[in-house]
XYZ file of C-alpha atoms in Angstrom:
536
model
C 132.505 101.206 67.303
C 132.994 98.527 64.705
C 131.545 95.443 65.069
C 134.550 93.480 65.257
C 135.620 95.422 68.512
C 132.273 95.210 69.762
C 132.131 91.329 69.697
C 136.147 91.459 71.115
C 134.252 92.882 74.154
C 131.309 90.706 73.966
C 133.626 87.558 74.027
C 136.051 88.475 76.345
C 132.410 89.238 78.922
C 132.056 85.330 78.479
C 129.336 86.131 75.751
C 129.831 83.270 72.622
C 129.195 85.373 69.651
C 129.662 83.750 66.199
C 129.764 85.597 63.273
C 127.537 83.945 60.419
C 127.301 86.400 57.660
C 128.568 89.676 56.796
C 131.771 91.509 57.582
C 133.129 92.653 60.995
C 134.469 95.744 59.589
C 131.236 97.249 59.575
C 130.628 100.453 62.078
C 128.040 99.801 64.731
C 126.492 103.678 65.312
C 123.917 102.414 68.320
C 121.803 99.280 69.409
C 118.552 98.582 69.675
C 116.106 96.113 70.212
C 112.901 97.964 68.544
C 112.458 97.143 64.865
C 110.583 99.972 64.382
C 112.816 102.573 65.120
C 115.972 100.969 63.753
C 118.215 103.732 61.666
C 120.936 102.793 59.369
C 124.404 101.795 61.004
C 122.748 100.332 63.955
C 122.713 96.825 65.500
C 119.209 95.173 66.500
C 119.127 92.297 69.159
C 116.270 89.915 68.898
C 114.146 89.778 72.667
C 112.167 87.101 73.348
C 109.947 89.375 75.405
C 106.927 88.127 78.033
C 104.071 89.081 74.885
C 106.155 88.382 71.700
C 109.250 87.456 70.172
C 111.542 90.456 68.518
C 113.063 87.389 66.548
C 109.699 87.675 64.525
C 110.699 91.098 63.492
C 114.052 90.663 62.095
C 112.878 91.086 58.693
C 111.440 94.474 59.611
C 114.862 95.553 61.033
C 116.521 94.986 57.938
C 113.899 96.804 55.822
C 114.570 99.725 58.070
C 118.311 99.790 57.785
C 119.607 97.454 60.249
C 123.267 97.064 59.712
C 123.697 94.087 61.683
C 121.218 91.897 63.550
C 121.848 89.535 66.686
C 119.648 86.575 67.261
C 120.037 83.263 69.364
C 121.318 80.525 67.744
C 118.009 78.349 68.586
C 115.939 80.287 66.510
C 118.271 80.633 63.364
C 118.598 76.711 63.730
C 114.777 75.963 63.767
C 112.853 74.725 61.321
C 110.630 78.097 61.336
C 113.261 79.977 60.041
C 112.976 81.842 56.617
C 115.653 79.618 54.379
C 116.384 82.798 52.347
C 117.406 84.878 55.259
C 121.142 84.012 54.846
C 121.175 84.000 51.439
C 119.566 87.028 49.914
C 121.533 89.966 49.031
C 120.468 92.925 51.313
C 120.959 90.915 54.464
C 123.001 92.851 56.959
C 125.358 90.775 59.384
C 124.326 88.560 61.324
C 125.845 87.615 64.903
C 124.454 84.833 66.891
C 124.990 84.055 70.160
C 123.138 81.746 73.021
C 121.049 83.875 75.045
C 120.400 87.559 73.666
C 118.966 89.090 76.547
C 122.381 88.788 78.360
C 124.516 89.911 75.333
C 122.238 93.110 74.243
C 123.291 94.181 77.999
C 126.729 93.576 78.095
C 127.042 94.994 74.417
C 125.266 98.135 75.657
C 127.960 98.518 77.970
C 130.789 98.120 76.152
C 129.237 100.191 73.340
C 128.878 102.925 75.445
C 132.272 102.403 77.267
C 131.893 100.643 80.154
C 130.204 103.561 82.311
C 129.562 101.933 85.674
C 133.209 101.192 85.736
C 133.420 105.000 86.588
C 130.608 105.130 89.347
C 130.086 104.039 92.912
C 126.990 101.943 92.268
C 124.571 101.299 94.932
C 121.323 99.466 93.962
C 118.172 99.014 96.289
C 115.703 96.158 95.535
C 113.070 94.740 97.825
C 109.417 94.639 97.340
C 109.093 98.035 99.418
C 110.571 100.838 100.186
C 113.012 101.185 97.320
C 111.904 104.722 96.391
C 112.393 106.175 99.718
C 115.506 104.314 100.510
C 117.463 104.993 97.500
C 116.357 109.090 98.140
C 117.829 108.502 101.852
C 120.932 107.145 100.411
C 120.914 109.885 97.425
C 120.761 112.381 100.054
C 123.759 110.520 102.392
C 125.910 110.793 99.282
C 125.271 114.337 98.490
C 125.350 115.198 101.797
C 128.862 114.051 101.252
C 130.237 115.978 98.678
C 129.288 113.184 95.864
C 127.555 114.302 92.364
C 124.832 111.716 92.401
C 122.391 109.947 89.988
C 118.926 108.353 90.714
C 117.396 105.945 89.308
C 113.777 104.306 89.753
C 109.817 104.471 90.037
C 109.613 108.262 90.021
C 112.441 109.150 87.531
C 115.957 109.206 86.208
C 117.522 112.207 87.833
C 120.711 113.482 88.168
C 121.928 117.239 88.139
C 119.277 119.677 86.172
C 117.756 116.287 84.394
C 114.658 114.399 85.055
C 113.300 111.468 82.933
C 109.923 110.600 83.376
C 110.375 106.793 84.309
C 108.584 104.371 82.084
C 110.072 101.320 84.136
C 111.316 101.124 87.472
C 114.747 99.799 86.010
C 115.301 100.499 82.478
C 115.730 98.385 79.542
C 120.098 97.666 79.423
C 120.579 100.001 76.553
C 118.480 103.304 78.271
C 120.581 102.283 81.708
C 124.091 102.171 79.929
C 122.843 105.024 78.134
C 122.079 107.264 81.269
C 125.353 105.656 83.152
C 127.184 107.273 80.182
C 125.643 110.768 80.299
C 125.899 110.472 84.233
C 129.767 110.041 83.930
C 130.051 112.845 80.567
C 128.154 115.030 83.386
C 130.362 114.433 86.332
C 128.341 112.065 88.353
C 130.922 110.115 90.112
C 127.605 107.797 92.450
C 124.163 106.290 91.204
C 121.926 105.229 93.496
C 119.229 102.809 91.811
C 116.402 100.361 92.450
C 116.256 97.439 91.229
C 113.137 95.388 90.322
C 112.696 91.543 90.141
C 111.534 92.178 86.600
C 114.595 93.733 85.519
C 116.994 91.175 87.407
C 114.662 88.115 85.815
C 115.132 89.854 82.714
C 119.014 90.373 82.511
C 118.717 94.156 82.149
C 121.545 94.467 84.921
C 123.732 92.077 83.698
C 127.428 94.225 82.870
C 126.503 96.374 86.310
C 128.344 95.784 89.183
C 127.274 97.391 92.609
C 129.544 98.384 95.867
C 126.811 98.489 97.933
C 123.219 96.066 97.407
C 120.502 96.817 99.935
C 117.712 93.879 100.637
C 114.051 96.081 101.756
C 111.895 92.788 102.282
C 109.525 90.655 100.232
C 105.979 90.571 100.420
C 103.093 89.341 97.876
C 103.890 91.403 94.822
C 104.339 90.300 90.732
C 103.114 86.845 91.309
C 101.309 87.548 87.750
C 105.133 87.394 86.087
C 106.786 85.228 89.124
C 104.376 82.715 89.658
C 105.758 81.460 93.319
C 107.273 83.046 95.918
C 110.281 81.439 95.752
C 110.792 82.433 92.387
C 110.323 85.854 93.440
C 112.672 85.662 96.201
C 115.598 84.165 93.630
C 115.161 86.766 91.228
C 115.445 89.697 94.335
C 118.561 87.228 95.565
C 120.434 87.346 92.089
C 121.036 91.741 92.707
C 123.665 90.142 95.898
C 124.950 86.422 94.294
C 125.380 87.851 90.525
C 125.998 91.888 90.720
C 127.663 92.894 94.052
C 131.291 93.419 94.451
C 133.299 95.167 91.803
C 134.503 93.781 88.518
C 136.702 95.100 85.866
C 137.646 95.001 82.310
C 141.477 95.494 81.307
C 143.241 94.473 78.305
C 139.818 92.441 77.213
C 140.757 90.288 80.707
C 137.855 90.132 82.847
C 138.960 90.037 86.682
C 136.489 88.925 89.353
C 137.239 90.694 92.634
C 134.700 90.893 94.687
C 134.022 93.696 97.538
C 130.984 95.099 98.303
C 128.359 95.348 100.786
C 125.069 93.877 101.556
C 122.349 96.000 103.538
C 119.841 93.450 104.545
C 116.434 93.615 106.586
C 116.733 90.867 109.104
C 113.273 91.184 110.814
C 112.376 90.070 107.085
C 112.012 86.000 106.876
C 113.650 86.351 103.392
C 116.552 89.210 104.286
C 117.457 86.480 106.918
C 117.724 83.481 104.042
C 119.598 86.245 101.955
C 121.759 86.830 104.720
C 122.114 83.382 105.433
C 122.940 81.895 101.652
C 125.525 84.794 101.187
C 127.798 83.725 104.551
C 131.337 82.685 103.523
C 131.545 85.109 100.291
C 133.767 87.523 100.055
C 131.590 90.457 100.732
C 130.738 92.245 103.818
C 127.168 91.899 105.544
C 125.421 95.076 107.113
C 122.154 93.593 109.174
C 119.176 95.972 109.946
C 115.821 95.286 112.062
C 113.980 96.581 114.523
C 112.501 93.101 116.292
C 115.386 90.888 116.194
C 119.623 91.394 116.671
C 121.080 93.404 113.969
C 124.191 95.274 113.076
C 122.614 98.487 112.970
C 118.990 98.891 115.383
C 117.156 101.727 116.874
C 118.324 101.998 120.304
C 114.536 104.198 120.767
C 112.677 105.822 118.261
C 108.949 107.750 118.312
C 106.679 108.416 115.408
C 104.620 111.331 115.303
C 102.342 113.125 113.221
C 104.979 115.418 112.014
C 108.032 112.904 111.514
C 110.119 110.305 112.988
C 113.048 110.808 115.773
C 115.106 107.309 115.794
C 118.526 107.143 118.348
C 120.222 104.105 116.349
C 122.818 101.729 117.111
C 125.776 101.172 114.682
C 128.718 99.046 114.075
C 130.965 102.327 113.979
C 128.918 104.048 117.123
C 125.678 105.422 118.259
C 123.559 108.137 115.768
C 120.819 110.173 116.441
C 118.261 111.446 113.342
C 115.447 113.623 113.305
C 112.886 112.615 110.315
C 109.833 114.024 108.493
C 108.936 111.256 107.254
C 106.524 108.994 108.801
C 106.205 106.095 110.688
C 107.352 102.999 111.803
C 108.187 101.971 107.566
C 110.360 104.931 107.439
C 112.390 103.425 110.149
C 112.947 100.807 108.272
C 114.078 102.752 105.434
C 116.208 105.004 107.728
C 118.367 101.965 109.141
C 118.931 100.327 105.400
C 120.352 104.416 104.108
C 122.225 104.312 107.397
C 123.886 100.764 106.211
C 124.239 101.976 102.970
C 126.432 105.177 104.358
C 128.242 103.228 106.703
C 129.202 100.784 104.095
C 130.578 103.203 102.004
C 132.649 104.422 105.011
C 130.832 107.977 105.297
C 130.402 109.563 108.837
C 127.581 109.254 110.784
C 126.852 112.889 111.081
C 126.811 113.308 107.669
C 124.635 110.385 107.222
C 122.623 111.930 110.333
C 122.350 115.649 107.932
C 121.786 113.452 104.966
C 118.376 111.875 105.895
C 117.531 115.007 108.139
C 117.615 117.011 104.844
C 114.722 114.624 103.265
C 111.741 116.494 103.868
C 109.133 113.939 102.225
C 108.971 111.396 99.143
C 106.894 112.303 96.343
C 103.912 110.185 96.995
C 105.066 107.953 99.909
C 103.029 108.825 103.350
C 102.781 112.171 101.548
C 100.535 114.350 103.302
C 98.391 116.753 101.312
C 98.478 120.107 101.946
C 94.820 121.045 103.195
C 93.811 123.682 105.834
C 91.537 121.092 107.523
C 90.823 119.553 110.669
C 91.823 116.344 109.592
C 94.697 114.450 107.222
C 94.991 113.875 103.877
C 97.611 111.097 102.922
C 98.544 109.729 99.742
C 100.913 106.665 99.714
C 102.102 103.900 96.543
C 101.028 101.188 98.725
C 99.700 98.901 96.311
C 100.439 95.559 97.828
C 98.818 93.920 101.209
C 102.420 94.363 103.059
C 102.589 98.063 101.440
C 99.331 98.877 102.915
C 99.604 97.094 105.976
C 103.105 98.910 106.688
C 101.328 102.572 106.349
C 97.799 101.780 107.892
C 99.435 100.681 110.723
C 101.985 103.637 111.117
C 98.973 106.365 110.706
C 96.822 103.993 113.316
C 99.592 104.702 115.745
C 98.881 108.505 115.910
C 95.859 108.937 114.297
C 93.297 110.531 116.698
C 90.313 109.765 114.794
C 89.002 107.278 111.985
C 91.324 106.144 109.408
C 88.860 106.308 106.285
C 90.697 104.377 103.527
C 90.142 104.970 99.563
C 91.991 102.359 97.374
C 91.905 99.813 94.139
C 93.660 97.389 92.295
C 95.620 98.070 89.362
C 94.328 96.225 86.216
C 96.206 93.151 84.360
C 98.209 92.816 87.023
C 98.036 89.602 89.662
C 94.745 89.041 90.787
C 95.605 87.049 93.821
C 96.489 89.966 96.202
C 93.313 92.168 95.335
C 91.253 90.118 98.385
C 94.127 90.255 100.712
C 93.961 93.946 100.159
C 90.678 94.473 101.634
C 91.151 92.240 104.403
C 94.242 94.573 104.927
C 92.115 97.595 104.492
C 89.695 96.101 107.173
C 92.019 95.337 109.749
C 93.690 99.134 109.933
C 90.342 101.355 108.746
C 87.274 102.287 110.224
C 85.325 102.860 107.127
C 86.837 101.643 103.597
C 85.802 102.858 100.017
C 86.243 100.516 97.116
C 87.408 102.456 93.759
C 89.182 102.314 90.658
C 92.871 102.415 90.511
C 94.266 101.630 87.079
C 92.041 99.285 85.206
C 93.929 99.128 82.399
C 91.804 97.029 80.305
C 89.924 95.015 82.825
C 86.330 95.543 83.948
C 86.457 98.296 86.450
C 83.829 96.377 88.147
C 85.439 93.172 87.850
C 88.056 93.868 89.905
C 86.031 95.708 92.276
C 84.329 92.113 93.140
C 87.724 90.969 93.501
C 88.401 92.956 96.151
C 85.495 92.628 97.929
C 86.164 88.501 98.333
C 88.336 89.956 101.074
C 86.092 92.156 103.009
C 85.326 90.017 106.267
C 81.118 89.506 106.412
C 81.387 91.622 109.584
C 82.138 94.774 107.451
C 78.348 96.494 106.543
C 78.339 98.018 102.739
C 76.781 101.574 103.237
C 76.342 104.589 100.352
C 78.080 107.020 103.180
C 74.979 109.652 102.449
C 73.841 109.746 105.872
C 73.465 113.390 106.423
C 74.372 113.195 109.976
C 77.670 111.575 109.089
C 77.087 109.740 112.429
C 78.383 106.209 110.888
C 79.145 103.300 112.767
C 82.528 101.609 112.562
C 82.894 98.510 110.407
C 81.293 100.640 107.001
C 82.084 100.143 103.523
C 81.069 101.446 100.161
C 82.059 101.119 96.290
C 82.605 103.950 94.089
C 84.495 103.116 91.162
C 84.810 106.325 90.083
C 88.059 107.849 91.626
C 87.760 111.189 91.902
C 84.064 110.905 93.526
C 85.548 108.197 95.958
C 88.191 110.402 97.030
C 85.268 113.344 97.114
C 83.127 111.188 99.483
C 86.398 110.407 101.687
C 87.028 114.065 102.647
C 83.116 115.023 102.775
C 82.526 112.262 105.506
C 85.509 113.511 107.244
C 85.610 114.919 110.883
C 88.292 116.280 113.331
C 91.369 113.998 113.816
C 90.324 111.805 111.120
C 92.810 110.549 108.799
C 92.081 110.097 104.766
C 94.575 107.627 103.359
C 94.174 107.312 99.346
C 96.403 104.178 98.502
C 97.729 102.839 95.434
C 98.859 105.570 93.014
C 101.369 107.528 95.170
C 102.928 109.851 93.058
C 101.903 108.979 89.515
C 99.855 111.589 87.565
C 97.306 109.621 85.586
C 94.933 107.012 85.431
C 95.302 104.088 82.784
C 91.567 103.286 81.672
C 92.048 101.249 78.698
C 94.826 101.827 76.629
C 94.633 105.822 77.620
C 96.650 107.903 79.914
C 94.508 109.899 81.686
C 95.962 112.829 83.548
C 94.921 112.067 87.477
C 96.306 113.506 90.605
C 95.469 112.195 93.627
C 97.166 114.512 95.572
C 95.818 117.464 93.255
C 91.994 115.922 93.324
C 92.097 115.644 97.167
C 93.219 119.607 97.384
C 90.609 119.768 94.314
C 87.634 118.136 96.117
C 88.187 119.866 99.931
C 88.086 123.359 97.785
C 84.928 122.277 96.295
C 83.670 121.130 99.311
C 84.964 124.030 101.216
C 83.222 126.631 98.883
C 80.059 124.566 99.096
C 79.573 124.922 102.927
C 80.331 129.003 102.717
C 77.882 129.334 100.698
């Protein structure tokens, strides 16, 4: 693409560009916004990111090759700026424009031709449950004869490919990218979450979605949103900003919205989402269990094994038989059920869609063990996460719940307290351990945690060889794989052996390092062990 079509695009999008040096005949060959990885023929936009400015690097970029650069016009007018930059010979073009995070992602989309304008997009966003629901709704859609795409926490998937996910929502030039091989691949539907990160960060911006589903809020990323309220505008800007379809013809952009909201109502913040998008021109799908809603479970009963919910619908009554568990998968059931309804897809298809799930990697996910009690693994790594699976294993759970979890390091303090008082309320005896420190004090955030243990709770080593321990018992190990060892050891029959935080992923970040870690694989690891010990 030359650059003069490229900014044709850009402008027409509403994006100012002005061209300040260099020529517009020059041929763009890809965008990026990494200095250090810039090739020759490519375009690098400047990022004021959350740790440092790309604007710093421009010099780097044109060392490497950079055929044309793209800064805001704030920085090339301050008084910081090198005065030679426009002047010396090498230079490469330079575009400004007002606000680059918005024009790297609309030029990523016209770069790589618009892709979303061929796909059905249907993004998920919410504090929890995104993972699960968009795998519901992946499953409605196939179920339906649709190619489909995923995107999210635990990968980029669509046919025979998988992408390891390094963000939930990728940075605008990776999405356009993979919307562009979807569509070369014949993926006519992506189904995506969508984080409050990458919506407070622009990445979305030049995606338009037919169907937006609202999960709930709950304390999360208060280290990057500060307030609340903050939080709750960024989740709100997926429905006031990206929903409804617009197109690009003849560089005319036309606004015509259509789409679909899918919003919790028994959520205090689905109902002021619901509320604030009245009188739009977009259609409104409510879901809840407690109060009225469009679509609501008639009955439903968890179990041990999986979920059976009879559910009420705008377009008539469904009945779905689950394994997944508990009263959040319910939840997460009704919003995939709005989702398929909104897209005008039959309820027994939606019924066979979600009846084909058989689990979520590392959500409720029980671990395989020939024991007489459970192992479960779950992501929850916020107080309304854990509080939403504690409480659906404490509805069938026969014995003890015996809880093993930690707080991820560098990451918002403020809910590490309100995770043990969470961990109190549902547990019967609660072990203290790493999760990913990152590069905090292990131990640091350890005593963070334990400023939310109620004075009640008795701290115990769990060596009692009699395992006879009263109720109300904690104990810090910060290493995780001996926590998780102690969890199964102190096991009896009916117990239940939650290990929280970590969900799917497959390492542990201690420092800077990526260590491979399992918890699903250490908990099959440590019964073995434990097994072989008692035979002999």
């Amino acid at each position: 693409m030359t650059l003069s079509d490229l900014l044709a695009h850009l402008n027409a999008l509403g994006i100012g560009t002005k061209l300040v040096k260099g020529s517009q005949e020059e041929v763009i060959t890809g965008i990026t916004t990494d200095s250090r990885t810039v090739k020759k023929g490519e375009l690098f936009v400047a990022i004021k990111g959350t740790h440092t400015d790309g604007h710093l690097f421009v010099p780097d970029a044109t060392r490497n090759g950079a055929t044309a650069v793209m800064v805001e016009r704030s920085w090339l007018e301050a008084e910081i700026r090198n005065p030679s930059f426009l002047s010396s010979g090498p230079n490469p073009a330079v575009i400004t424009v007002e606000d680059t995070h918005k024009a790297v992602a609309f030029a990523a989309s016209a770069f790589y031709g618009f892709p979303t304008e061929k796909l059905h997009l249907t993004g998920v966003t919410g504090t929890n449950g995104k993972t699960t629901t968009t795998i519901l709704i992946e499953a409605i859609y196939r179920q339906a004869g649709f190619e489909v795409g995923r995107i999210g926490t635990i990968g980029y998937c669509w046919k025979k490919h998988l992408i390891q996910a390094p963000l939930t929502t990728p940075d605008p030039i990776m999405l356009q990218r993979l919307f562009a091989e979807m569509v070369t691949d014949g993926v006519d539907h992506v189904v995506m979450e969508v984080s409050s990160h990458a919506l407070s960060q622009k990445r979305i911006f030049g995606c338009f979605y037919d169907v937006a589903v609202f999960t709930n809020l709950s304390h999360d990323h208060l280290d990057f949103h500060k307030t609340m309220e903050s939080y709750f505008e960024a989740k709100s800007l997926l429905f006031l900003e990206h929903l409804g379809r617009r197109s690009k013809s003849s560089n005319i952009v036309t606004t015509s919205p259509s789409g679909c909201a899918v919003i919790n109502i028994d959520d205090p913040y689905g109902a002021q989402l619901s509320k604030m998008l009245e009188g739009r021109d977009i259609k409104i799908l409510t879901y809840g269990i407690s109060n009225p809603a469009k679509i609501a479970p008639l009955k439903y009963k968890c179990c041990p094994d999986g979920s059976f919910v009879s559910i009420k619908t705008p377009v008539g009554e469904v009945s779905i038989d689950s394994r997944l568990l508990g009263r959040l998968n319910v939840y997460n059931i009704l919003a995939a059920v709005g989702a398929g309804i909104a897209h005008g897809i039959d309820l027994d298809v939606i019924a066979a869609g979600i009846s084909s799930v058989s689990g979520v990697d590392g959500r409720l996910q029980k671990v395989p063990i020939d024991a007489p009690f459970h192992v479960i693994v779950d992501y929850a790594h916020t107080p309304d996460a854990m509080e939403k699976a504690l409480s659906c294993i404490r509805e069938w759970a026969p014995g003890r719940i015996i809880t093993v979890f930690g707080c991820g390091g560098d990451r918002d303090p403020t809910k590490r307290p309100l995770m043990a008082k969470v961990a109190t309320d549902y547990s019967d005896v609660v072990i203290v351990t790493s999760d990913n420190p990152r590069t905090e004090d292990p131990q640091k955030i350890i005593e963070d945690i334990l400023a939310g243990i109620p004075p009640d709770w008795v701290r115990n080593s769990l060596i009692d060889e009699d395992l006879k321990l009263p109720k109300k018992i904690f104990s810090v190990v910060i290493d995780r794989r001996t926590a998780i060892k102690k969890a199964i050891q102190i096991a009896r029959d009916g117990d239940v052996v939650f290990i929280g935080g970590k969900g799917h992923e497959t390492y542990q970040i201690i420092g800077r390092e990526r260590i491979p870690f399992d918890d699903r694989c250490v908990a099959k690891e440590c019964y073995s062990e434990l097994k072989k010990a008692c035979e002999r």
